[in-house]
Amino acid sequence: MIREGDRVLLIDRRGKRYLVAVSNREFHTDLGVLDLGELIGKDHGTSISSHRGETFRVLKPDINDIIAKMQRGPQIVHPKDAGIIIAYAGISSGDTVVEAGAGSGALTLFLANVVGPQGRVISYEVREDHAEIARKNVEMAGFSDRVTIKLGNIYEGIEEDHADHIVLDLPQPEKVLPHAIEVLRPGGYFVAYTPCANQVHRFFQAFQEYRGEFYKPRVVEVLVREHEVKRECMRPKTTMLAHTGYITFLRKL
Ligand code: SAM
């Protein structure tokens, strides 16, 4: 049931999506004005009509809807990469994940969604302005109960004494290796997302000193080829998001 203060996803006849907080107020669109108070007490899946008779479907937003509509600062981790980070590292309900940098908080939200209310995500961010954006997005997603955005430089150390996993999206993940081996539980993953091949190369040069601490490394990049589905023709789209980043996985022994 939809309550006052809940966020809902509205979809109009053109497929345009709106993420709105429900309260006794009007919401203006180019297809007319909606009285959002009408939604209180209704179930997700209902419809609402504008004063011009245009119908909007009402859904419960999922994590992708929230990330699509949230405030952006630095470049976010794409869902295809977040998905494989979570799957390959086996991140699950109740886990404690130490992350850096928080950036816009997109990967933070994917992680928070998976660790659930019993889990924790502690995300270091060195820039105050980025930390502020990430904090706002965490609050908007309703994950303040399980996420801490920490202003700090993770290269200087990890204050937590335990992490099930460490997930990094920053320029020099090798600088976190000496701190990671102190706090990462055996069996937990060290994951580094880096856009450039030379960053991966530099990482593995530094890694040699720590290789006895980890099971054999794995580096992947994820290519998703989307298809157009039309009545008369289904075929791959002519453009695709090709390279985003390399993802390095190390499992602590
Ligand atoms: N993964 C984030 C997301 O999905 O929204 C985006 C991360 S953004 C590309 C990289 C962030 O790392 C920046 O906000 C930057 O300020 C932060 N950063 C860089 N070096 C850092 C460090 N040593 N400690 C903490 N944060 C750092």
Coordinates of C-alpha atoms and ligand atoms in Angstrom, one line a residue:
M1 CA 0.0 0.0 0.0
I2 CA 1.2 3.5 -0.8
R3 CA 1.8 5.8 2.2
E4 CA 2.4 9.5 2.5
G5 CA 6.1 10.1 2.0
D6 CA 6.7 7.0 -0.2
R7 CA 8.4 7.5 -3.5
V8 CA 6.5 6.1 -6.5
L9 CA 7.3 5.8 -10.2
L10 CA 4.8 7.3 -12.6
I11 CA 4.8 6.2 -16.2
D12 CA 2.9 8.2 -18.9
R13 CA 1.5 6.9 -22.2
R14 CA 4.8 7.8 -24.0
G15 CA 6.9 5.8 -21.5
K16 CA 8.3 8.9 -19.8
R17 CA 9.0 8.1 -16.1
Y18 CA 8.7 10.4 -13.1
L19 CA 10.0 9.6 -9.6
V20 CA 7.9 11.5 -7.1
A21 CA 7.3 11.6 -3.3
V22 CA 3.6 11.1 -2.5
S23 CA 1.9 13.8 -0.4
N24 CA -1.2 16.0 -0.6
R25 CA 0.2 18.2 -3.4
E26 CA -0.1 18.8 -7.1
F27 CA 2.4 17.5 -9.5
H28 CA 2.7 19.3 -12.9
T29 CA 3.5 17.5 -16.1
D30 CA 3.2 18.5 -19.8
L31 CA 0.2 16.0 -19.9
G32 CA -1.6 17.8 -17.1
V33 CA -1.7 18.2 -13.3
L34 CA -1.9 15.2 -11.0
D35 CA -3.3 15.3 -7.4
L36 CA -0.7 13.0 -5.7
G37 CA -2.8 12.8 -2.5
E38 CA -5.2 10.5 -4.4
L39 CA -2.5 7.8 -4.3
I40 CA -2.4 7.5 -0.5
G41 CA -3.9 4.2 0.6
K42 CA -3.9 2.7 -3.0
D43 CA -1.8 -0.3 -4.1
H44 CA 1.1 -0.1 -6.5
G45 CA -0.1 -0.9 -10.0
T46 CA -2.9 1.5 -9.8
S47 CA -3.4 4.4 -12.2
I48 CA -3.8 8.1 -11.7
S49 CA -5.3 10.6 -14.2
S50 CA -4.3 14.2 -14.8
H51 CA -6.8 17.1 -15.1
R52 CA -6.6 16.6 -18.9
G53 CA -7.6 12.9 -18.6
E54 CA -4.1 11.5 -19.3
T55 CA -3.5 8.2 -17.4
F56 CA -0.3 7.4 -15.6
R57 CA 0.6 4.0 -14.2
V58 CA 2.0 3.9 -10.7
L59 CA 4.7 1.5 -9.7
K60 CA 7.0 0.9 -6.7
P61 CA 10.4 2.1 -7.8
D62 CA 13.3 -0.3 -7.9
I63 CA 17.0 0.5 -7.4
N64 CA 17.5 1.2 -11.1
D65 CA 14.6 3.7 -11.1
I66 CA 16.2 5.5 -8.2
I67 CA 19.7 5.5 -9.7
A68 CA 18.3 6.7 -13.0
K69 CA 16.6 9.7 -11.4
M70 CA 19.1 10.6 -8.6
Q71 CA 21.5 13.5 -8.6
R72 CA 24.8 12.9 -10.5
G73 CA 28.2 14.1 -9.6
P74 CA 31.1 12.0 -10.9
Q75 CA 30.6 9.2 -13.4
I76 CA 28.6 6.3 -11.9
V77 CA 29.3 2.6 -12.1
H78 CA 27.0 1.2 -14.8
P79 CA 24.4 -1.5 -13.7
K80 CA 26.2 -4.1 -15.9
D81 CA 29.3 -3.6 -13.9
A82 CA 27.6 -3.4 -10.5
G83 CA 25.8 -6.6 -11.3
I84 CA 29.0 -8.6 -11.9
I85 CA 30.7 -7.1 -8.9
I86 CA 27.9 -8.3 -6.7
A87 CA 27.6 -11.7 -8.4
Y88 CA 31.3 -12.6 -8.7
A89 CA 32.2 -11.4 -5.2
G90 CA 29.1 -13.2 -3.8
I91 CA 28.0 -10.1 -1.9
S92 CA 24.9 -11.0 0.1
S93 CA 22.4 -10.1 2.8
G94 CA 24.0 -9.1 6.1
D95 CA 27.5 -8.5 4.7
T96 CA 29.7 -5.5 5.7
V97 CA 31.2 -3.8 2.6
V98 CA 33.9 -1.1 2.8
E99 CA 33.7 1.0 -0.4
A100 CA 35.6 3.9 -1.9
G101 CA 35.1 6.4 -3.4
A102 CA 31.4 7.0 -3.0
G103 CA 31.2 9.4 -5.9
S104 CA 27.6 9.9 -6.8
G105 CA 26.7 6.9 -4.7
A106 CA 25.3 4.6 -7.5
L107 CA 27.5 1.6 -6.6
T108 CA 26.8 2.4 -2.9
L109 CA 23.1 2.0 -3.6
F110 CA 23.5 -1.3 -5.5
L111 CA 25.5 -2.6 -2.6
A112 CA 23.1 -1.3 0.0
N113 CA 20.2 -2.9 -1.8
V114 CA 21.9 -6.3 -1.7
V115 CA 23.3 -6.3 1.9
G116 CA 19.9 -5.5 3.2
P117 CA 18.9 -4.0 6.5
Q118 CA 21.2 -6.4 8.5
G119 CA 24.2 -5.4 6.4
R120 CA 26.4 -2.3 6.3
V121 CA 28.1 -0.3 3.6
I122 CA 30.8 2.1 4.8
S123 CA 31.8 4.3 1.8
Y124 CA 34.9 6.5 2.0
E125 CA 34.9 9.7 -0.1
V126 CA 37.7 12.2 -0.2
R127 CA 35.7 15.1 -1.6
E128 CA 33.2 16.9 0.5
D129 CA 31.0 17.9 -2.5
H130 CA 30.9 14.3 -3.7
A131 CA 30.2 13.0 -0.2
E132 CA 27.3 15.4 0.0
I133 CA 25.7 14.2 -3.2
A134 CA 26.2 10.5 -2.2
R135 CA 24.6 11.2 1.2
K136 CA 21.6 12.8 -0.4
N137 CA 21.1 9.9 -2.8
V138 CA 21.4 7.4 0.0
E139 CA 18.8 9.2 2.0
M140 CA 16.5 9.5 -1.1
A141 CA 16.8 5.7 -1.7
G142 CA 15.9 5.1 2.0
F143 CA 19.2 3.4 2.9
S144 CA 20.4 5.7 5.7
D145 CA 19.9 2.8 8.1
R146 CA 22.7 0.7 6.5
V147 CA 25.0 3.2 4.7
T148 CA 27.6 5.5 6.2
I149 CA 29.3 8.0 3.8
K150 CA 32.6 8.8 5.4
L151 CA 34.7 11.8 4.5
G152 CA 38.2 10.5 4.2
N153 CA 41.1 9.2 2.1
I154 CA 41.1 5.5 2.0
Y155 CA 44.7 5.4 0.8
E156 CA 45.6 6.5 4.3
G157 CA 43.9 3.6 6.0
I158 CA 40.7 1.8 6.8
E159 CA 39.3 2.6 10.2
E160 CA 36.9 -0.4 10.4
D161 CA 38.4 -3.6 11.8
H162 CA 36.4 -6.0 9.7
A163 CA 35.1 -6.1 6.1
D164 CA 33.5 -9.0 4.3
H165 CA 34.4 -7.2 1.1
I166 CA 36.2 -4.1 -0.1
V167 CA 34.9 -2.5 -3.3
L168 CA 36.8 0.3 -5.0
D169 CA 36.2 2.8 -7.8
L170 CA 39.1 5.2 -7.5
P171 CA 42.3 5.8 -9.5
Q172 CA 44.9 3.9 -7.5
P173 CA 43.4 0.8 -5.8
E174 CA 46.8 -0.7 -5.2
K175 CA 47.2 1.9 -2.5
V176 CA 44.4 0.2 -0.6
L177 CA 46.0 -3.3 -0.7
P178 CA 48.1 -2.9 2.5
H179 CA 45.1 -1.8 4.5
A180 CA 42.8 -4.4 2.9
I181 CA 44.8 -7.3 4.1
E182 CA 44.5 -6.1 7.7
V183 CA 40.7 -6.0 7.7
L184 CA 39.4 -8.3 4.9
R185 CA 38.0 -11.6 6.2
P186 CA 39.3 -14.8 4.7
G187 CA 37.1 -15.7 1.7
G188 CA 36.1 -12.0 1.3
Y189 CA 36.7 -10.1 -2.0
F190 CA 38.8 -7.1 -2.9
V191 CA 37.2 -5.6 -6.0
A192 CA 38.7 -2.8 -8.0
Y193 CA 36.9 -1.0 -10.9
T194 CA 39.3 0.9 -13.1
P195 CA 38.6 2.4 -16.5
C196 CA 42.1 2.2 -18.0
A197 CA 44.3 -0.7 -18.9
N198 CA 47.4 1.0 -17.5
Q199 CA 45.7 1.3 -14.1
V200 CA 45.2 -2.5 -14.1
H201 CA 48.9 -3.0 -15.1
R202 CA 50.1 -0.7 -12.3
F203 CA 47.8 -2.5 -9.9
F204 CA 49.3 -5.9 -10.7
Q205 CA 52.8 -4.6 -10.4
A206 CA 52.0 -3.6 -6.8
F207 CA 50.0 -6.7 -6.2
Q208 CA 53.1 -9.0 -6.5
E209 CA 54.1 -8.1 -2.9
Y210 CA 50.7 -9.3 -1.7
R211 CA 50.0 -12.3 -4.0
G212 CA 50.5 -14.8 -1.2
E213 CA 47.5 -13.2 0.6
F214 CA 45.0 -13.9 -2.2
Y215 CA 43.6 -16.7 -4.3
K216 CA 44.4 -16.2 -8.0
P217 CA 43.1 -12.9 -9.4
R218 CA 40.4 -12.5 -12.0
V219 CA 40.0 -9.5 -14.3
V220 CA 36.9 -9.0 -16.5
E221 CA 35.1 -6.4 -18.5
V222 CA 31.4 -6.7 -19.3
L223 CA 29.9 -6.1 -22.7
V224 CA 26.2 -6.1 -23.0
R225 CA 24.7 -6.2 -26.4
E226 CA 21.1 -5.0 -26.4
H227 CA 18.5 -5.9 -29.0
E228 CA 15.8 -3.9 -30.7
V229 CA 12.5 -5.7 -30.5
K230 CA 10.1 -4.6 -33.2
R231 CA 7.1 -6.5 -34.6
E232 CA 8.8 -7.0 -38.0
C233 CA 12.4 -7.3 -36.9
M234 CA 14.5 -8.2 -33.9
R235 CA 18.2 -7.5 -34.2
P236 CA 21.1 -6.1 -32.2
K237 CA 21.0 -2.3 -31.7
T238 CA 23.4 -0.5 -34.0
T239 CA 25.1 1.3 -31.1
M240 CA 26.2 -0.1 -27.7
L241 CA 27.9 1.0 -24.6
A242 CA 31.2 -0.7 -25.2
H243 CA 34.0 -0.1 -22.7
T244 CA 33.3 1.2 -19.2
G245 CA 35.9 -0.4 -17.0
Y246 CA 38.0 -3.3 -16.0
I247 CA 37.0 -5.1 -12.9
T248 CA 39.6 -6.9 -10.8
F249 CA 38.6 -9.5 -8.2
L250 CA 41.0 -10.9 -5.6
R251 CA 39.8 -13.3 -3.0
K252 CA 41.5 -13.2 0.5
L253 CA 43.0 -16.4 1.7
Ligands
SAM1 N1 31.3 4.4 -7.9 C1 30.8 5.7 -7.8 C2 29.3 5.7 -8.3 O1 28.9 4.7 -8.8 O2 28.6 6.7 -8.2 C3 31.6 6.7 -8.6 C4 33.0 6.9 -8.0 S1 33.9 8.2 -8.8 C5 34.3 7.7 -10.4 C6 35.4 8.2 -8.0 C7 35.3 8.9 -6.6 O3 36.5 8.4 -5.8 C8 35.4 10.4 -6.7 O4 34.3 10.9 -6.0 C9 36.7 10.7 -5.9 O5 36.6 11.9 -5.2 C10 36.8 9.5 -5.0 N2 38.2 9.3 -4.5 C11 39.3 9.3 -5.3 N3 40.4 9.0 -4.5 C12 39.9 8.7 -3.3 C13 40.5 8.2 -2.0 N4 41.8 8.1 -2.0 N5 39.7 8.0 -1.0 C14 38.3 8.2 -1.1 N6 37.7 8.6 -2.2 C15 38.5 8.8 -3.3

